[in-house]
Short mmCIF file of N, CA and C in Angstrom, two decimals:
data_model
loop_
_atom_site.label_atom_id
_atom_site.label_comp_id
_atom_site.label_asym_id
_atom_site.label_seq_id
_atom_site.Cartn_x
_atom_site.Cartn_y
_atom_site.Cartn_z
N UNK I 1 1.81 -6.88 19.21
CA UNK I 1 2.12 -5.79 18.30
C UNK I 1 2.19 -6.34 16.89
N UNK I 2 1.39 -5.76 16.00
CA UNK I 2 1.36 -6.21 14.62
C UNK I 2 2.56 -5.62 13.88
N UNK I 3 3.22 -6.44 13.10
CA UNK I 3 4.33 -5.98 12.27
C UNK I 3 4.05 -6.27 10.80
N UNK I 4 4.47 -5.35 9.96
CA UNK I 4 4.41 -5.53 8.52
C UNK I 4 5.84 -5.46 8.00
N UNK I 5 6.26 -6.49 7.29
CA UNK I 5 7.62 -6.55 6.78
C UNK I 5 7.57 -6.59 5.25
N UNK I 6 8.20 -5.58 4.67
CA UNK I 6 8.18 -5.44 3.22
C UNK I 6 9.48 -5.95 2.60
N UNK I 7 9.37 -6.35 1.36
CA UNK I 7 10.55 -6.72 0.58
C UNK I 7 10.24 -6.56 -0.90
N UNK I 8 11.29 -6.61 -1.70
CA UNK I 8 11.09 -6.64 -3.14
C UNK I 8 11.49 -5.40 -3.90
N UNK I 9 11.86 -4.33 -3.20
CA UNK I 9 12.28 -3.13 -3.91
C UNK I 9 13.64 -3.33 -4.56
N UNK I 10 14.06 -2.30 -5.30
CA UNK I 10 15.36 -2.38 -5.94
C UNK I 10 15.49 -1.38 -7.06
N UNK I 11 16.55 -1.57 -7.84
CA UNK I 11 16.84 -0.70 -8.98
C UNK I 11 16.44 -1.44 -10.26
N UNK I 12 15.69 -0.76 -11.10
CA UNK I 12 15.22 -1.37 -12.33
C UNK I 12 15.23 -0.32 -13.43
N UNK I 13 15.41 -0.77 -14.65
CA UNK I 13 15.38 0.16 -15.77
C UNK I 13 13.94 0.49 -16.15
N UNK I 14 13.74 1.63 -16.78
CA UNK I 14 12.39 1.95 -17.27
C UNK I 14 11.84 0.83 -18.15
N UNK I 15 10.57 0.52 -17.91
CA UNK I 15 9.94 -0.59 -18.61
C UNK I 15 10.04 -1.91 -17.89
N UNK I 16 10.83 -1.95 -16.84
CA UNK I 16 11.01 -3.18 -16.09
C UNK I 16 9.91 -3.43 -15.09
N UNK I 17 10.09 -4.49 -14.32
CA UNK I 17 9.08 -4.92 -13.36
C UNK I 17 9.70 -5.22 -12.00
N UNK I 18 8.91 -5.03 -10.98
CA UNK I 18 9.26 -5.43 -9.62
C UNK I 18 8.00 -5.94 -8.94
N UNK I 19 8.20 -6.80 -7.97
CA UNK I 19 7.07 -7.29 -7.16
C UNK I 19 7.39 -7.05 -5.69
N UNK I 20 6.57 -6.24 -5.06
CA UNK I 20 6.72 -5.97 -3.64
C UNK I 20 5.88 -6.94 -2.84
N UNK I 21 6.40 -7.32 -1.67
CA UNK I 21 5.67 -8.20 -0.76
C UNK I 21 5.55 -7.52 0.59
N UNK I 22 4.49 -7.85 1.28
CA UNK I 22 4.25 -7.29 2.62
C UNK I 22 3.67 -8.41 3.47
N UNK I 23 4.45 -8.87 4.43
CA UNK I 23 4.04 -9.97 5.29
C UNK I 23 3.60 -9.43 6.63
N UNK I 24 2.41 -9.83 7.06
CA UNK I 24 1.86 -9.36 8.33
C UNK I 24 1.98 -10.42 9.41
N UNK I 25 2.05 -9.94 10.65
CA UNK I 25 2.24 -10.87 11.77
C UNK I 25 0.93 -11.20 12.47
N UNK I 26 -0.19 -10.66 11.97
CA UNK I 26 -1.47 -10.89 12.65
C UNK I 26 -2.28 -11.98 11.98
N UNK I 27 -2.97 -12.76 12.81
CA UNK I 27 -3.84 -13.81 12.28
C UNK I 27 -5.15 -13.23 11.74
N UNK I 28 -5.38 -11.94 11.99
CA UNK I 28 -6.58 -11.28 11.49
C UNK I 28 -6.34 -10.58 10.15
N UNK I 29 -5.28 -10.95 9.48
CA UNK I 29 -4.86 -10.29 8.24
C UNK I 29 -6.00 -10.19 7.24
N UNK I 30 -6.80 -11.23 7.12
CA UNK I 30 -7.81 -11.28 6.06
C UNK I 30 -8.91 -10.24 6.20
N UNK I 31 -9.09 -9.67 7.36
CA UNK I 31 -10.18 -8.70 7.53
C UNK I 31 -9.73 -7.27 7.21
N UNK I 32 -8.44 -7.09 7.04
CA UNK I 32 -7.92 -5.75 6.84
C UNK I 32 -7.83 -5.37 5.36
N UNK I 33 -8.16 -4.12 5.07
CA UNK I 33 -7.79 -3.54 3.79
C UNK I 33 -6.30 -3.26 3.82
N UNK I 34 -5.60 -3.66 2.78
CA UNK I 34 -4.17 -3.36 2.65
C UNK I 34 -4.01 -2.23 1.64
N UNK I 35 -3.29 -1.24 2.05
CA UNK I 35 -3.02 -0.09 1.17
C UNK I 35 -1.53 0.01 0.90
N UNK I 36 -1.21 0.37 -0.31
CA UNK I 36 0.16 0.63 -0.72
C UNK I 36 0.30 2.13 -0.98
N UNK I 37 1.25 2.72 -0.31
CA UNK I 37 1.57 4.13 -0.48
C UNK I 37 3.00 4.25 -1.04
N UNK I 38 3.28 5.40 -1.58
CA UNK I 38 4.65 5.71 -1.96
C UNK I 38 4.95 7.17 -1.64
N UNK I 39 6.22 7.43 -1.41
CA UNK I 39 6.66 8.79 -1.15
C UNK I 39 7.95 9.04 -1.88
N UNK I 40 7.90 9.97 -2.80
CA UNK I 40 9.08 10.37 -3.55
C UNK I 40 9.75 11.54 -2.82
N UNK I 41 11.05 11.75 -3.03
CA UNK I 41 11.74 12.85 -2.37
C UNK I 41 11.06 14.19 -2.63
N UNK I 42 10.80 14.91 -1.56
CA UNK I 42 10.20 16.23 -1.68
C UNK I 42 8.71 16.24 -1.97
N UNK I 43 8.10 15.06 -1.96
CA UNK I 43 6.67 14.98 -2.26
C UNK I 43 5.91 14.34 -1.09
N UNK I 44 4.62 14.57 -1.08
CA UNK I 44 3.78 13.98 -0.05
C UNK I 44 3.55 12.49 -0.34
N UNK I 45 3.28 11.78 0.72
CA UNK I 45 2.96 10.37 0.57
C UNK I 45 1.67 10.23 -0.24
N UNK I 46 1.66 9.28 -1.16
CA UNK I 46 0.56 9.10 -2.10
C UNK I 46 0.01 7.68 -2.00
N UNK I 47 -1.32 7.57 -1.93
CA UNK I 47 -1.94 6.26 -1.97
C UNK I 47 -1.91 5.74 -3.41
N UNK I 48 -1.33 4.59 -3.60
CA UNK I 48 -1.14 4.03 -4.93
C UNK I 48 -2.20 2.98 -5.25
N UNK I 49 -2.47 2.10 -4.30
CA UNK I 49 -3.39 1.00 -4.53
C UNK I 49 -3.90 0.49 -3.20
N UNK I 50 -5.06 -0.14 -3.25
CA UNK I 50 -5.57 -0.82 -2.07
C UNK I 50 -6.31 -2.07 -2.49
N UNK I 51 -6.36 -3.01 -1.55
CA UNK I 51 -7.06 -4.27 -1.81
C UNK I 51 -7.80 -4.66 -0.54
N UNK I 52 -9.07 -5.00 -0.71
CA UNK I 52 -9.87 -5.41 0.42
C UNK I 52 -9.57 -6.86 0.79
N UNK I 53 -10.13 -7.29 1.91
CA UNK I 53 -9.94 -8.68 2.31
C UNK I 53 -10.47 -9.66 1.27
N UNK I 54 -11.51 -9.25 0.57
CA UNK I 54 -12.10 -10.10 -0.47
C UNK I 54 -11.44 -9.99 -1.83
N UNK I 55 -10.48 -9.07 -1.94
CA UNK I 55 -9.71 -8.98 -3.18
C UNK I 55 -10.11 -7.87 -4.12
N UNK I 56 -11.03 -7.00 -3.73
CA UNK I 56 -11.38 -5.87 -4.58
C UNK I 56 -10.27 -4.83 -4.53
N UNK I 57 -9.94 -4.30 -5.70
CA UNK I 57 -8.80 -3.39 -5.79
C UNK I 57 -9.19 -2.04 -6.36
N UNK I 58 -8.46 -1.03 -5.96
CA UNK I 58 -8.55 0.30 -6.56
C UNK I 58 -7.14 0.84 -6.71
N UNK I 59 -6.96 1.72 -7.69
CA UNK I 59 -5.64 2.25 -8.02
C UNK I 59 -5.72 3.74 -8.32
N UNK I 60 -4.62 4.41 -8.05
CA UNK I 60 -4.51 5.79 -8.51
C UNK I 60 -4.35 5.76 -10.03
N UNK I 61 -4.85 6.80 -10.69
CA UNK I 61 -4.88 6.79 -12.16
C UNK I 61 -3.49 6.56 -12.78
N UNK I 62 -2.47 7.09 -12.15
CA UNK I 62 -1.14 7.04 -12.75
C UNK I 62 -0.56 5.62 -12.85
N UNK I 63 -1.14 4.67 -12.12
CA UNK I 63 -0.60 3.30 -12.15
C UNK I 63 -1.59 2.29 -12.73
N UNK I 64 -2.79 2.74 -13.06
CA UNK I 64 -3.79 1.82 -13.60
C UNK I 64 -3.27 1.15 -14.87
N UNK I 65 -3.46 -0.15 -14.93
CA UNK I 65 -2.99 -0.91 -16.08
C UNK I 65 -1.56 -1.35 -15.98
N UNK I 66 -0.83 -0.83 -15.00
CA UNK I 66 0.59 -1.21 -14.83
C UNK I 66 0.83 -1.94 -13.51
N UNK I 67 0.14 -1.54 -12.46
CA UNK I 67 0.32 -2.14 -11.14
C UNK I 67 -0.87 -3.04 -10.83
N UNK I 68 -0.59 -4.12 -10.11
CA UNK I 68 -1.64 -5.03 -9.68
C UNK I 68 -1.42 -5.40 -8.22
N UNK I 69 -2.42 -5.12 -7.41
CA UNK I 69 -2.38 -5.51 -6.00
C UNK I 69 -3.06 -6.86 -5.85
N UNK I 70 -2.49 -7.70 -5.01
CA UNK I 70 -3.08 -9.00 -4.74
C UNK I 70 -2.73 -9.39 -3.30
N UNK I 71 -3.29 -10.49 -2.86
CA UNK I 71 -3.02 -10.93 -1.50
C UNK I 71 -3.24 -12.43 -1.39
N UNK I 72 -2.54 -13.01 -0.44
CA UNK I 72 -2.71 -14.41 -0.07
C UNK I 72 -3.03 -14.42 1.41
N UNK I 73 -4.30 -14.51 1.74
CA UNK I 73 -4.70 -14.41 3.15
C UNK I 73 -4.15 -15.57 3.98
N UNK I 74 -4.03 -16.73 3.39
CA UNK I 74 -3.49 -17.88 4.13
C UNK I 74 -2.04 -17.65 4.54
N UNK I 75 -1.31 -16.92 3.71
CA UNK I 75 0.10 -16.64 4.00
C UNK I 75 0.28 -15.26 4.62
N UNK I 76 -0.84 -14.56 4.86
CA UNK I 76 -0.80 -13.23 5.49
C UNK I 76 0.15 -12.30 4.74
N UNK I 77 0.04 -12.35 3.43
CA UNK I 77 0.95 -11.59 2.59
C UNK I 77 0.19 -10.84 1.51
N UNK I 78 0.58 -9.59 1.30
CA UNK I 78 0.05 -8.78 0.21
C UNK I 78 1.17 -8.52 -0.79
N UNK I 79 0.76 -8.31 -2.03
CA UNK I 79 1.73 -8.11 -3.10
C UNK I 79 1.35 -6.88 -3.91
N UNK I 80 2.36 -6.25 -4.47
CA UNK I 80 2.14 -5.21 -5.45
C UNK I 80 3.05 -5.51 -6.64
N UNK I 81 2.44 -5.99 -7.72
CA UNK I 81 3.17 -6.27 -8.94
C UNK I 81 3.23 -4.99 -9.76
N UNK I 82 4.43 -4.55 -10.09
CA UNK I 82 4.62 -3.29 -10.79
C UNK I 82 5.30 -3.56 -12.13
N UNK I 83 4.58 -3.32 -13.19
CA UNK I 83 5.09 -3.54 -14.54
C UNK I 83 5.22 -2.21 -15.27
N UNK I 84 5.95 -2.23 -16.36
CA UNK I 84 6.13 -1.04 -17.19
C UNK I 84 6.52 0.17 -16.34
N UNK I 85 7.48 -0.05 -15.47
CA UNK I 85 7.87 1.00 -14.53
C UNK I 85 8.45 2.20 -15.25
N UNK I 86 8.15 3.36 -14.67
CA UNK I 86 8.60 4.64 -15.21
C UNK I 86 9.50 5.32 -14.19
N UNK I 87 10.30 6.26 -14.66
CA UNK I 87 11.18 7.00 -13.77
C UNK I 87 10.38 7.66 -12.65
N UNK I 88 9.21 8.14 -12.97
CA UNK I 88 8.39 8.82 -11.98
C UNK I 88 7.77 7.89 -10.94
N UNK I 89 7.96 6.60 -11.09
CA UNK I 89 7.54 5.64 -10.06
C UNK I 89 8.57 5.52 -8.94
N UNK I 90 9.71 6.15 -9.10
CA UNK I 90 10.75 6.10 -8.09
C UNK I 90 10.26 6.70 -6.78
N UNK I 91 10.36 5.92 -5.72
CA UNK I 91 9.85 6.34 -4.41
C UNK I 91 10.15 5.25 -3.39
N UNK I 92 9.91 5.58 -2.14
CA UNK I 92 9.85 4.55 -1.10
C UNK I 92 8.39 4.09 -1.02
N UNK I 93 8.20 2.80 -1.09
CA UNK I 93 6.86 2.22 -1.06
C UNK I 93 6.59 1.60 0.31
N UNK I 94 5.39 1.85 0.81
CA UNK I 94 4.99 1.37 2.12
C UNK I 94 3.68 0.58 2.02
N UNK I 95 3.60 -0.50 2.75
CA UNK I 95 2.30 -1.15 2.90
C UNK I 95 1.71 -0.70 4.23
N UNK I 96 0.41 -0.72 4.29
CA UNK I 96 -0.31 -0.18 5.43
C UNK I 96 -1.58 -0.99 5.67
N UNK I 97 -1.96 -1.12 6.92
CA UNK I 97 -3.26 -1.67 7.24
C UNK I 97 -3.75 -1.09 8.55
N UNK I 98 -5.05 -1.13 8.75
CA UNK I 98 -5.61 -0.57 9.97
C UNK I 98 -5.63 0.93 9.98
N UNK I 99 -5.87 1.55 8.81
CA UNK I 99 -5.87 3.00 8.74
C UNK I 99 -4.46 3.52 8.91
N UNK I 100 -4.24 4.34 9.90
CA UNK I 100 -2.92 4.93 10.11
C UNK I 100 -2.14 4.19 11.19
N UNK I 101 -2.55 2.97 11.49
CA UNK I 101 -1.99 2.28 12.65
C UNK I 101 -0.75 1.46 12.32
N UNK I 102 -0.84 0.62 11.33
CA UNK I 102 0.25 -0.32 11.05
C UNK I 102 0.89 -0.02 9.70
N UNK I 103 2.22 0.12 9.75
CA UNK I 103 2.98 0.46 8.55
C UNK I 103 4.17 -0.47 8.41
N UNK I 104 4.48 -0.79 7.15
CA UNK I 104 5.73 -1.47 6.88
C UNK I 104 6.89 -0.49 6.99
N UNK I 105 8.09 -1.04 6.91
CA UNK I 105 9.28 -0.21 7.08
C UNK I 105 9.63 0.58 5.83
N UNK I 106 8.99 0.26 4.73
CA UNK I 106 9.27 0.91 3.46
C UNK I 106 10.34 0.19 2.67
N UNK I 107 10.19 0.21 1.36
CA UNK I 107 11.19 -0.39 0.49
C UNK I 107 11.42 0.55 -0.69
N UNK I 108 12.69 0.77 -1.01
CA UNK I 108 13.04 1.73 -2.05
C UNK I 108 12.87 1.10 -3.42
N UNK I 109 12.16 1.82 -4.28
CA UNK I 109 12.05 1.45 -5.70
C UNK I 109 12.67 2.58 -6.51
N UNK I 110 13.68 2.25 -7.28
CA UNK I 110 14.36 3.23 -8.12
C UNK I 110 14.29 2.77 -9.56
N UNK I 111 13.73 3.63 -10.39
CA UNK I 111 13.62 3.34 -11.82
C UNK I 111 14.53 4.30 -12.56
N UNK I 112 15.56 3.76 -13.14
CA UNK I 112 16.57 4.61 -13.78
C UNK I 112 17.32 3.81 -14.83
N UNK I 113 17.72 4.50 -15.87
CA UNK I 113 18.55 3.88 -16.89
C UNK I 113 20.03 4.12 -16.61
#
């Protein structure tokens, strides 16, 4: 059973930064696209960023230029660096791989003054 374990969320002031991590338990980590989703209270889950095994990235418009997805295939870990955080970035963030199959437990990101 593949597990994804997330960490790195927390409370930060507007303009601050956080780095989320997602560690996978599978040795096939490098072949998977890793997707980062977020879900704010009362809203649908939103795809924020994705990174292919080779490192190609795409982002939703609202985070372009502020968020950076990366990965270390040797360490089976994906990262989401979030800079210039805004109040509207507040949500539970999830990492995902394998389509709808494997999900992290979610980590709360709260941006507030």
